[in-house]
Short mmCIF file of C-alpha atoms in Angstrom, two decimals:
data_model
loop_
_atom_site.label_atom_id
_atom_site.label_comp_id
_atom_site.label_asym_id
_atom_site.label_seq_id
_atom_site.Cartn_x
_atom_site.Cartn_y
_atom_site.Cartn_z
CA MET F 241 94.55 -0.77 155.24
CA GLY F 242 91.36 -1.58 153.05
CA LEU F 243 92.70 -3.87 150.28
CA THR F 244 89.63 -4.91 147.75
CA ALA F 245 90.02 -6.84 144.70
CA ALA F 246 88.67 -4.94 141.17
CA GLY F 247 86.33 -7.78 140.02
CA ALA F 248 88.80 -10.43 138.89
CA VAL F 249 91.07 -9.29 136.75
CA PRO F 250 94.36 -10.34 137.55
CA ALA F 251 96.55 -7.31 138.87
CA LEU F 252 99.08 -7.53 136.13
CA GLY F 253 97.81 -4.34 134.31
CA LEU F 254 97.85 -5.46 130.36
CA ALA F 255 94.92 -5.97 128.33
CA PRO F 256 94.69 -8.76 125.50
CA GLU F 257 93.44 -5.58 123.31
CA ALA F 258 93.97 -1.73 122.78
CA ALA F 259 94.69 0.68 120.57
CA ALA F 260 97.69 2.11 120.07
CA THR F 261 99.26 5.15 120.20
CA GLY F 262 102.15 6.24 118.73
CA LYS F 263 105.43 8.73 118.01
CA ASP F 264 103.23 10.72 116.12
CA GLY F 265 99.29 9.89 117.81
CA THR F 266 98.67 7.95 115.70
CA VAL F 267 96.51 5.10 116.30
CA GLY F 268 97.10 1.43 115.55
CA ASN F 269 93.93 -1.30 114.35
CA GLY F 270 92.67 -3.45 116.89
CA GLY F 271 95.37 -2.96 119.46
CA THR F 272 98.43 -4.37 117.76
CA VAL F 273 101.81 -3.65 119.28
CA GLY F 274 103.19 -2.68 116.17
CA LYS F 275 104.28 -0.61 112.73
CA GLY F 276 101.90 1.56 111.81
CA GLY F 277 101.93 3.42 115.21
CA ALA F 278 103.34 2.91 118.39
CA SER F 279 105.17 0.08 118.38
CA VAL F 280 107.88 -2.15 120.60
CA GLY F 281 111.54 -3.12 119.80
CA SER F 282 112.69 -4.75 116.96
CA GLY F 283 113.92 -7.30 119.32
CA ALA F 284 110.21 -9.10 120.20
CA ALA F 285 107.59 -9.85 117.43
CA ALA F 286 104.96 -7.63 117.80
CA ASP F 287 102.14 -8.42 120.31
CA THR F 288 99.59 -6.84 122.72
CA SER F 289 101.75 -7.16 126.19
CA LEU F 290 102.18 -3.37 126.47
CA VAL F 291 99.02 -3.06 127.00
CA PHE F 292 98.27 -0.88 129.68
CA ASP F 293 94.56 -2.79 131.60
CA PRO F 294 93.24 -0.08 133.47
CA THR F 295 90.58 -2.16 135.19
CA ALA F 296 93.14 -4.58 136.69
CA TYR F 297 94.00 -3.46 140.07
CA THR F 298 93.82 -3.27 143.70
CA GLU F 299 91.66 -0.35 146.06
CA GLN F 300 93.62 -0.47 148.96
CA THR F 301 92.95 3.11 151.95
CA ILE F 302 96.00 3.96 153.76
CA SER F 303 96.51 7.06 156.15
CA ILE F 304 99.61 10.11 154.63
CA LYS F 305 100.93 12.19 157.22
CA ASP F 306 101.79 15.82 155.08
CA THR F 307 104.16 17.42 156.36
CA THR F 308 103.01 19.44 158.90
CA GLY F 309 101.74 15.78 160.71
CA THR F 310 98.75 15.80 159.47
CA ALA F 311 97.03 12.48 158.61
CA HIS F 312 94.89 12.14 155.64
CA SER F 313 92.89 9.41 154.35
CA VAL F 314 93.89 8.90 150.51
CA THR F 315 92.00 5.83 148.78
CA TYR F 316 93.94 4.70 145.88
CA ARG F 317 94.04 1.97 142.96
CA PHE F 318 97.07 0.78 142.57
CA PHE F 319 97.94 -1.17 139.02
CA LYS F 320 101.14 -3.35 138.68
CA VAL F 321 102.47 -3.96 135.53
CA ALA F 322 104.36 -7.18 134.83
CA SER F 323 106.64 -6.17 132.21
CA TYR F 324 107.17 -1.93 130.94
CA VAL F 325 108.98 -3.95 127.49
CA ALA F 326 107.92 -6.88 125.22
CA ALA F 327 111.42 -8.09 125.80
CA PRO F 328 112.79 -8.38 129.69
CA VAL F 329 115.73 -9.33 130.37
CA ASN F 330 114.65 -9.97 133.55
CA ALA F 331 111.13 -9.11 134.68
CA ALA F 332 111.78 -8.59 138.51
CA TYR F 333 113.18 -5.80 137.58
CA GLN F 334 112.18 -4.64 134.85
CA SER F 335 108.76 -3.90 135.69
CA LEU F 336 106.04 -0.70 137.21
CA ASN F 337 103.42 0.21 139.76
CA VAL F 338 100.59 2.55 139.49
CA SER F 339 99.04 4.05 142.29
CA VAL F 340 96.00 6.30 141.35
CA PRO F 341 93.95 8.12 143.80
CA VAL F 342 90.30 8.01 143.97
CA SER F 343 89.52 10.25 146.72
CA ILE F 344 91.05 12.23 149.15
CA ASP F 345 89.70 12.83 152.96
CA GLY F 346 86.04 11.53 151.51
CA THR F 347 86.73 13.89 148.52
CA ALA F 348 86.41 12.52 145.01
CA VAL F 349 89.80 12.94 142.53
CA ASP F 350 90.15 12.70 139.40
CA ALA F 351 93.21 12.53 138.68
CA SER F 352 92.63 11.40 134.66
CA ASP F 353 94.94 14.36 133.87
CA ALA F 354 97.37 14.82 136.99
CA PRO F 355 100.78 14.93 136.88
CA ILE F 356 103.12 11.46 136.77
CA LEU F 357 105.08 11.46 139.92
CA PHE F 358 108.19 9.23 138.55
CA ALA F 359 109.79 7.95 141.54
CA ASN F 360 113.11 6.40 141.02
CA ALA F 361 114.29 3.88 143.71
CA VAL F 362 117.95 3.03 142.58
CA GLY F 363 121.33 3.27 144.71
CA GLY F 364 124.22 3.06 144.04
CA TYR F 365 123.34 2.00 141.28
CA MET F 366 121.89 -1.14 142.23
CA PRO F 367 118.88 -2.90 140.68
CA SER F 368 115.81 -1.89 141.78
CA SER F 369 112.83 -3.94 142.39
CA VAL F 370 109.77 -3.44 142.90
CA ALA F 371 107.77 -6.73 141.74
CA ASN F 372 107.04 -7.93 145.44
CA ALA F 373 105.40 -4.40 146.10
CA THR F 374 102.07 -4.60 147.17
CA GLY F 375 100.82 -0.58 147.78
CA ILE F 376 102.81 2.21 147.64
CA SER F 377 106.17 3.35 149.32
CA ALA F 378 104.10 5.90 151.44
CA SER F 379 107.17 5.69 154.43
CA GLY F 380 109.83 8.16 154.10
CA MET F 381 114.08 8.40 155.38
CA GLY F 382 113.53 9.10 158.74
CA GLY F 383 110.07 7.45 159.98
CA GLY F 384 108.27 10.62 157.64
CA THR F 385 106.00 9.94 154.45
CA SER F 386 107.89 9.68 150.40
CA ARG F 387 107.40 11.62 147.89
CA GLN F 388 105.33 9.16 146.29
CA GLY F 389 103.09 9.34 149.44
CA LEU F 390 102.14 13.12 149.21
CA ALA F 391 101.87 13.30 145.65
CA LEU F 392 99.67 10.96 146.12
CA ALA F 393 97.64 13.18 149.05
CA ALA F 394 98.54 15.77 146.30
CA GLY F 395 95.95 14.10 143.37
CA TYR F 396 99.11 13.64 141.41
CA VAL F 397 99.70 9.62 139.60
CA VAL F 398 102.20 8.09 141.38
CA VAL F 399 104.60 5.36 139.57
CA GLU F 400 107.42 3.27 140.75
CA PRO F 401 110.03 1.76 137.71
CA GLY F 402 112.15 -0.69 138.88
CA ALA F 403 115.64 -1.57 136.90
CA ARG F 404 118.04 -3.45 136.37
CA GLY F 405 121.40 -2.43 138.43
CA ARG F 406 125.79 -3.28 138.30
CA SER F 407 125.29 -6.65 140.57
CA LEU F 408 123.36 -8.84 138.11
CA VAL F 409 125.03 -11.91 136.96
CA ASP F 410 123.00 -14.71 135.36
CA ALA F 411 124.21 -18.26 134.89
CA ASN F 412 126.99 -17.87 133.02
CA GLY F 413 128.52 -14.90 135.40
CA THR F 414 127.68 -12.67 132.49
CA TYR F 415 126.85 -8.99 134.23
CA TYR F 416 123.45 -7.51 133.15
CA GLY F 417 122.74 -4.88 134.98
CA THR F 418 126.03 -2.69 133.99
CA ALA F 419 126.14 0.47 131.96
CA PRO F 420 123.49 1.71 130.68
CA ALA F 421 121.05 -1.05 131.53
CA ALA F 422 119.18 1.13 134.58
CA ILE F 423 118.64 3.61 131.87
CA VAL F 424 118.18 2.34 129.08
CA ASP F 425 114.82 0.75 131.33
CA LEU F 426 113.79 3.93 133.56
CA LYS F 427 113.56 4.87 129.49
CA ALA F 428 111.14 1.91 128.43
CA ALA F 429 109.36 2.54 131.68
CA VAL F 430 108.19 6.46 130.29
CA ARG F 431 107.65 4.62 126.72
CA TYR F 432 105.14 2.39 128.52
CA LEU F 433 104.02 5.22 130.40
CA LYS F 434 103.74 6.91 126.83
CA PHE F 435 102.23 4.57 125.17
CA ASN F 436 99.47 3.68 127.03
CA LYS F 437 98.78 7.05 127.24
CA GLY F 438 94.56 7.21 127.31
CA ARG F 439 94.83 4.25 129.06
CA VAL F 440 97.16 4.76 132.26
CA PRO F 441 94.83 7.83 134.49
CA GLY F 442 97.37 10.73 134.76
CA ASP F 443 99.03 12.78 132.03
CA VAL F 444 102.11 11.62 130.29
CA GLU F 445 103.17 13.99 128.70
CA ARG F 446 103.96 15.86 132.34
CA ILE F 447 105.86 13.24 133.86
CA VAL F 448 108.38 14.60 136.59
CA SER F 449 110.77 12.19 137.59
CA SER F 450 112.68 11.58 140.91
CA GLY F 451 115.67 10.17 142.44
CA VAL F 452 118.54 10.53 145.26
CA SER F 453 122.07 9.29 144.27
CA ALA F 454 121.97 6.85 141.81
CA GLY F 455 118.71 7.50 141.40
CA GLY F 456 118.95 10.75 141.20
CA ALA F 457 121.93 11.17 139.08
CA LEU F 458 119.51 8.24 136.68
CA SER F 459 116.39 11.22 137.36
CA ALA F 460 119.35 14.11 135.93
CA LEU F 461 120.46 11.61 132.81
CA LEU F 462 116.23 10.84 131.44
CA GLY F 463 115.72 14.63 132.29
CA ALA F 464 119.17 15.84 129.98
CA SER F 465 118.58 12.53 127.75
CA GLY F 466 114.92 11.94 126.55
CA ASP F 467 114.21 11.34 123.46
CA SER F 468 118.13 10.54 121.99
CA PRO F 469 118.99 7.97 118.84
CA LEU F 470 122.01 7.11 121.21
CA TYR F 471 119.90 4.37 123.12
CA ASP F 472 117.67 3.16 120.75
CA PRO F 473 119.73 -0.11 120.03
CA TYR F 474 119.23 -0.98 123.99
CA LEU F 475 116.34 -0.30 123.77
CA ALA F 476 114.64 -1.73 120.45
CA GLU F 477 116.90 -5.00 121.78
CA ILE F 478 114.31 -5.48 125.30
CA GLY F 479 111.11 -4.96 123.01
CA ALA F 480 110.79 -1.06 123.91
CA ALA F 481 108.02 1.03 123.00
CA ASP F 482 108.54 2.67 119.48
CA THR F 483 107.17 6.03 121.26
CA SER F 484 109.18 9.14 123.28
CA ASP F 485 110.72 9.08 125.82
CA ALA F 486 111.29 12.69 126.93
CA ILE F 487 109.87 14.13 130.16
CA PHE F 488 108.66 17.11 131.23
CA ALA F 489 110.63 17.72 134.51
CA SER F 490 113.25 16.48 136.22
CA GLY F 491 113.55 15.93 140.58
CA ASP F 492 117.28 15.21 141.53
CA TRP F 493 118.57 14.60 144.87
CA CYS F 494 122.39 14.60 145.29
CA PRO F 495 122.86 13.39 141.78
CA ILE F 496 126.24 11.06 141.73
CA THR F 497 126.93 11.52 138.47
CA ASP F 498 129.15 13.74 135.47
CA LEU F 499 131.74 10.34 136.55
CA GLU F 500 134.66 10.21 134.59
CA HIS F 501 135.25 13.61 135.87
CA ALA F 502 134.20 12.98 139.60
CA ASP F 503 137.03 11.84 140.65
CA ALA F 504 138.67 14.75 139.19
CA ALA F 505 135.81 16.94 140.99
CA TYR F 506 135.97 15.58 144.14
CA GLU F 507 140.09 16.53 144.70
CA TRP F 508 139.46 20.38 143.70
CA CYS F 509 136.05 20.70 146.00
CA TRP F 510 137.48 18.13 149.51
CA GLY F 511 141.27 17.46 148.33
CA THR F 512 141.96 18.71 151.44
CA ASN F 513 139.79 16.87 154.31
CA PRO F 514 141.25 14.23 156.01
CA LEU F 515 139.59 10.97 156.10
CA ALA F 516 137.31 9.82 158.57
CA SER F 517 140.26 7.96 160.71
CA GLY F 518 141.78 11.51 160.67
CA ALA F 519 144.46 10.37 157.84
CA THR F 520 145.16 11.88 154.61
CA VAL F 521 144.85 10.65 151.54
CA ASP F 522 147.83 10.48 149.16
CA ALA F 523 148.90 13.96 148.30
CA THR F 524 150.21 13.81 144.75
CA VAL F 525 147.02 11.85 143.94
CA SER F 526 144.63 14.48 144.38
CA ALA F 527 146.87 17.23 143.36
CA ASP F 528 147.23 15.48 140.35
CA LEU F 529 143.37 15.18 139.87
CA LYS F 530 142.30 19.12 140.85
CA ALA F 531 144.38 20.50 137.88
CA ARG F 532 142.70 18.21 135.72
CA PHE F 533 139.70 19.17 137.28
CA THR F 534 141.10 22.44 136.24
CA ASP F 535 141.09 21.84 132.03
CA TYR F 536 137.65 20.00 132.85
CA LEU F 537 136.22 22.99 134.46
CA ALA F 538 137.94 25.11 131.26
CA SER F 539 135.72 22.89 128.43
CA LEU F 540 132.47 23.28 130.46
CA LYS F 541 132.46 27.33 129.13
CA LEU F 542 130.05 27.22 132.22
CA ARG F 543 129.63 31.19 132.67
CA ALA F 544 126.92 33.06 135.60
CA LYS F 545 125.36 36.26 135.83
CA GLY F 546 127.61 38.25 138.04
CA TYR F 547 131.22 35.83 137.94
CA GLY F 548 131.63 35.58 134.44
CA ALA F 549 133.20 32.59 133.22
CA LEU F 550 133.38 29.53 135.87
CA THR F 551 136.68 28.56 136.55
CA ALA F 552 138.35 26.83 139.40
CA ARG F 553 140.36 29.82 140.73
CA ASN F 554 136.47 31.71 141.52
CA LEU F 555 134.59 27.88 141.42
CA ASP F 556 134.52 28.83 145.49
CA THR F 557 133.12 31.53 145.58
CA TYR F 558 130.99 30.98 143.15
CA LEU F 559 129.19 28.70 145.09
CA LEU F 560 129.68 30.24 149.12
CA GLU F 561 127.54 33.37 147.32
CA THR F 562 125.41 31.27 145.17
CA PHE F 563 124.56 28.32 147.38
CA ILE F 564 126.04 27.67 150.49
CA GLN F 565 126.11 30.78 152.13
CA PRO F 566 122.01 31.33 151.15
CA SER F 567 121.72 28.01 152.77
CA ALA F 568 123.44 29.21 156.29
CA THR F 569 121.15 32.16 156.05
CA LYS F 570 117.81 30.32 155.89
CA TYR F 571 118.59 27.87 157.93
CA LEU F 572 119.61 30.36 161.49
CA ALA F 573 116.96 32.66 160.24
CA ALA F 574 114.38 29.94 160.91
CA LEU F 575 116.23 29.52 164.23
CA THR F 576 115.08 31.33 167.42
CA ASP F 577 117.18 34.01 168.43
CA THR F 578 117.90 31.86 171.17
CA ALA F 579 118.53 28.77 169.39
CA ARG F 580 120.78 31.66 166.78
CA ALA F 581 123.33 32.84 169.19
CA ALA F 582 123.88 29.32 170.87
CA TYR F 583 124.37 27.74 166.82
CA LEU F 584 126.60 30.98 165.71
CA ALA F 585 128.25 30.06 169.38
CA ALA F 586 129.45 26.85 168.76
CA ASN F 587 130.17 27.92 165.06
CA PRO F 588 132.32 31.20 165.33
CA PHE F 589 133.43 30.72 161.79
CA ILE F 590 130.42 32.23 160.62
CA THR F 591 129.42 36.07 160.55
CA TRP F 592 125.49 36.55 161.07
CA SER F 593 125.11 40.34 159.44
CA ALA F 594 121.97 42.25 158.33
CA GLY F 595 120.26 38.81 158.56
CA LYS F 596 122.95 37.27 156.52
CA ALA F 597 125.62 34.36 156.51
CA GLY F 598 129.17 35.25 156.00
CA PHE F 599 132.52 32.27 156.08
CA THR F 600 135.40 31.45 153.73
CA TRP F 601 135.12 28.86 151.64
CA ALA F 602 139.03 27.33 154.02
CA ASP F 603 136.48 27.93 157.24
CA PHE F 604 133.47 25.81 155.21
CA LEU F 605 136.08 22.56 154.66
CA THR F 606 137.09 23.03 158.00
CA HIS F 607 133.47 22.76 159.38
CA VAL F 608 132.76 19.64 157.12
CA GLY F 609 135.25 17.56 158.59
CA ALA F 610 135.93 14.29 157.34
CA ARG F 611 135.61 13.95 153.87
CA LYS F 612 134.00 9.67 152.98
CA LYS F 613 136.25 8.44 150.23
CA ASN F 614 139.34 8.07 149.37
CA ALA F 615 141.32 8.81 146.15
CA PRO F 616 140.27 8.56 143.68
CA SER F 617 136.77 8.41 144.67
CA PHE F 618 135.29 6.99 141.99
CA ASP F 619 137.92 5.04 139.48
CA GLY F 620 139.24 3.47 142.59
CA PHE F 621 142.74 1.95 141.77
CA ASP F 622 142.16 -1.32 143.28
CA LEU F 623 138.60 -1.65 141.03
CA SER F 624 136.86 -2.24 144.43
CA THR F 625 134.23 0.28 143.91
CA PRO F 626 130.62 0.63 142.49
CA GLU F 627 131.17 3.09 140.01
CA CYS F 628 134.01 0.74 138.62
CA ASN F 629 131.71 -2.23 138.77
CA LEU F 630 128.84 0.36 136.59
CA PHE F 631 131.09 -0.13 134.05
CA GLY F 632 132.31 -3.94 133.69
CA THR F 633 131.10 -6.17 131.13
CA GLY F 634 130.59 -9.00 129.58
CA THR F 635 132.05 -11.65 132.59
CA THR F 636 134.07 -8.77 133.77
CA LYS F 637 132.72 -7.69 136.96
CA ALA F 638 134.98 -4.09 137.20
CA ARG F 639 136.82 -1.61 135.08
CA HIS F 640 138.72 1.47 134.87
CA PHE F 641 136.50 4.32 133.23
CA THR F 642 139.26 7.31 133.39
CA LEU F 643 142.69 7.51 132.18
CA TYR F 644 144.56 8.89 135.33
CA SER F 645 143.75 5.06 137.64
CA LEU F 646 143.65 2.69 134.38
CA ARG F 647 147.37 4.03 133.31
CA HIS F 648 147.99 4.81 136.75
CA GLU F 649 147.51 0.63 136.92
CA ALA F 650 148.37 -0.23 133.34
CA GLY F 651 151.10 2.32 132.80
CA ASP F 652 150.81 5.28 130.46
CA SER F 653 150.22 4.07 126.90
CA ALA F 654 146.92 1.92 127.75
CA ARG F 655 144.07 3.10 126.41
CA LEU F 656 140.11 2.44 127.71
CA ASP F 657 138.41 -0.22 126.00
CA ALA F 658 137.41 1.19 122.57
CA ASP F 659 133.15 0.71 123.98
CA LEU F 660 133.44 3.05 127.21
CA PRO F 661 133.28 6.80 125.43
CA ALA F 662 129.81 6.01 124.45
CA LYS F 663 128.37 4.10 127.50
CA LEU F 664 129.92 7.24 129.90
CA HIS F 665 128.13 9.95 127.10
CA LEU F 666 125.30 7.24 127.60
CA MET F 667 125.60 7.54 131.44
CA ASN F 668 126.39 11.43 131.95
CA PRO F 669 123.53 14.15 131.34
CA MET F 670 126.68 16.96 131.36
CA TYR F 671 127.13 14.98 127.33
CA HIS F 672 123.42 15.73 126.53
CA LEU F 673 123.36 19.99 128.23
CA VAL F 674 126.99 20.76 126.82
CA ASP F 675 128.83 17.95 123.95
CA LYS F 676 126.00 17.08 122.26
CA VAL F 677 122.35 19.98 123.11
CA ASN F 678 119.67 18.38 123.33
CA PRO F 679 116.66 19.54 122.56
CA HIS F 680 114.44 17.43 124.09
CA ARG F 681 115.50 17.78 127.44
CA ALA F 682 113.06 18.25 130.19
CA LYS F 683 112.95 22.54 131.29
CA HIS F 684 111.71 21.94 134.43
CA TRP F 685 114.22 20.68 137.03
CA TRP F 686 115.01 20.38 140.78
CA ILE F 687 118.37 19.66 142.75
CA ARG F 688 118.35 19.65 146.27
CA LEU F 689 122.73 18.87 148.59
CA GLY F 690 123.80 18.42 151.76
CA THR F 691 125.78 20.43 152.13
CA LYS F 692 128.29 18.47 154.53
CA ASP F 693 127.57 15.72 151.34
CA SER F 694 131.12 14.39 150.84
CA ASP F 695 129.84 11.02 148.67
CA THR F 696 130.94 13.27 145.70
CA SER F 697 131.57 17.15 144.69
CA LEU F 698 129.73 20.15 146.11
CA SER F 699 130.66 21.65 141.93
CA VAL F 700 128.42 18.58 140.74
CA ALA F 701 124.82 19.09 141.33
CA ALA F 702 125.79 22.68 140.69
CA ASN F 703 127.86 22.74 137.48
CA LEU F 704 124.27 20.94 136.09
CA ALA F 705 122.38 24.00 137.20
CA THR F 706 123.95 26.32 136.94
CA ARG F 707 124.45 25.04 132.79
CA LEU F 708 120.58 24.28 132.78
CA THR F 709 119.62 27.92 133.54
CA ALA F 710 122.26 28.76 130.73
CA LEU F 711 120.37 26.95 128.42
CA GLY F 712 116.76 29.03 129.71
CA ASP F 713 115.91 26.22 132.06
CA ASP F 714 113.65 26.65 135.16
CA VAL F 715 115.73 25.11 137.63
CA ASP F 716 114.74 25.80 141.56
CA THR F 717 118.00 24.56 143.48
CA ALA F 718 119.49 24.53 147.12
CA TYR F 719 121.36 22.71 149.22
CA TYR F 720 120.49 21.68 153.06
CA TRP F 721 122.40 23.48 155.50
CA ASP F 722 124.85 20.88 157.57
CA ALA F 723 123.08 18.18 155.99
CA GLY F 724 124.64 15.02 154.61
CA HIS F 725 123.86 12.22 151.72
CA GLY F 726 120.56 12.31 150.92
CA ALA F 727 118.22 14.25 152.77
CA ASP F 728 115.27 15.72 151.80
CA LEU F 729 114.40 18.52 153.52
CA ASP F 730 111.25 20.50 151.90
CA PRO F 731 109.48 17.25 150.27
CA GLY F 732 106.05 19.10 150.98
CA ASP F 733 108.09 21.74 148.07
CA PHE F 734 108.54 19.71 145.76
CA VAL F 735 105.36 17.77 145.55
CA SER F 736 104.30 21.79 145.52
CA TRP F 737 106.35 22.79 142.94
CA ILE F 738 105.68 20.15 140.56
CA GLY F 739 101.48 21.16 140.56
CA GLU F 740 103.12 24.84 140.33
CA VAL F 741 105.58 24.21 136.91
CA SER F 742 102.65 21.05 135.67
CA GLY F 743 99.85 23.98 136.17
CA HIS F 744 97.80 21.31 138.00
CA GLN F 745 95.78 22.57 140.21
CA GLY F 746 94.54 19.06 142.70
CA PHE F 747 95.07 19.26 146.15
CA ARG F 748 98.07 20.24 146.67
CA SER F 749 97.47 22.52 149.96
CA ARG F 750 97.68 18.15 151.28
CA SER F 751 101.36 17.74 150.53
CA GLY F 752 102.65 21.04 152.49
CA SER F 753 103.16 24.82 150.40
CA ARG F 754 106.40 26.04 149.48
CA GLY F 755 106.37 28.45 152.35
CA LYS F 756 108.67 31.34 150.01
#
């Protein structure tokens, strides 16, 4: 890997003076980050700390393999932004890196109007830091190339933001990364990019987020909640730029979201499956939660073509026919005749007729096997689950965030803490798509999930996709057959999709084709 400093400029991504672009597109005078143009939030004095320096980078050359295994030499500029807010709580997490391709296989690249992949690395709602990174995160799971690497090799700009997470504690024992810190930070990072329109390379009106698991949930939330005023007080507190945080598109892998309803959804989906130990969960708890899902699903008023209203009685058929059986069909069709025959012989519950796979919901559940989580899966009775920590506050590490778990432990008269309903709204994309439909949401969506992923219910991603489709958004949803949590089996297609929905040609063929 070659490394060449761009002059003697410190790689902080900050400039002493520049004009500031506001929500209305106006430009402030003399680089003042204050009122009259885009401004920082009220939590910080007006200054120039949010101005991106386009001359502060190191230049690096790396080899990136596309999805066919072909290596490409990519030279890119790597910018480190010390903080994307003017009043950071902890800059080690509230910073971001920008990678901009300048040549691919010796051909010069102009990425000034390229789409921006905004790739968060959050997992388990834990803190995520890029402060010590010395280059783009080009390596993916299993030794392959990451989406970031493929995007860079496609000629796109890649932004990797850090964010606070649930486990962060200050010297006084106060938890400062619990909800809604992570989504507030990611919004602030988007605002930083939009504030620096014309200085940050790439098209800030074509920001495409991506994330996996909790990161996938945050990516979905970022897409659903763009420009929602509910977050403004939190953004002002950390000195975020006073501009838009709406994004263009959202890529969401196995999103762990809709948390206040996730326990009920989990029991509807996996309630009959045993744990890995062979033990079964408490049948009464499972039945209680499953019944709650019936009411919740009815409240969503989801409808799908050919199915009418989706209810707890027909949702399994909808999932099978819309997502799961097509996933099996695609998997089996890609096998050789010999391999397909062997797979079908080992899995006789699947029928294969006219090139399509068929099976029942019950047989599918048996095929998946052990469920990963006990009941309740998210708001654990003993407060030990990550999500209970996510909704901690002050010096309280963890709290119940559903009435069911709270009253199971504290009695039928117990009530959720007064701040929790609002915080649940801040963390749930469905609130911005159902309860308060957000006109500023992203209109392009890429949603993926493995069929053997029992980290959450298979209904969560389906409900998200179904609601977005009903709203008229462009939604590309697929389940990966026999894949587990965190699977990404078509990363090249995702990168090509970015080019398609953004209208940017670039070097799309470098990352792989859609293969439709």
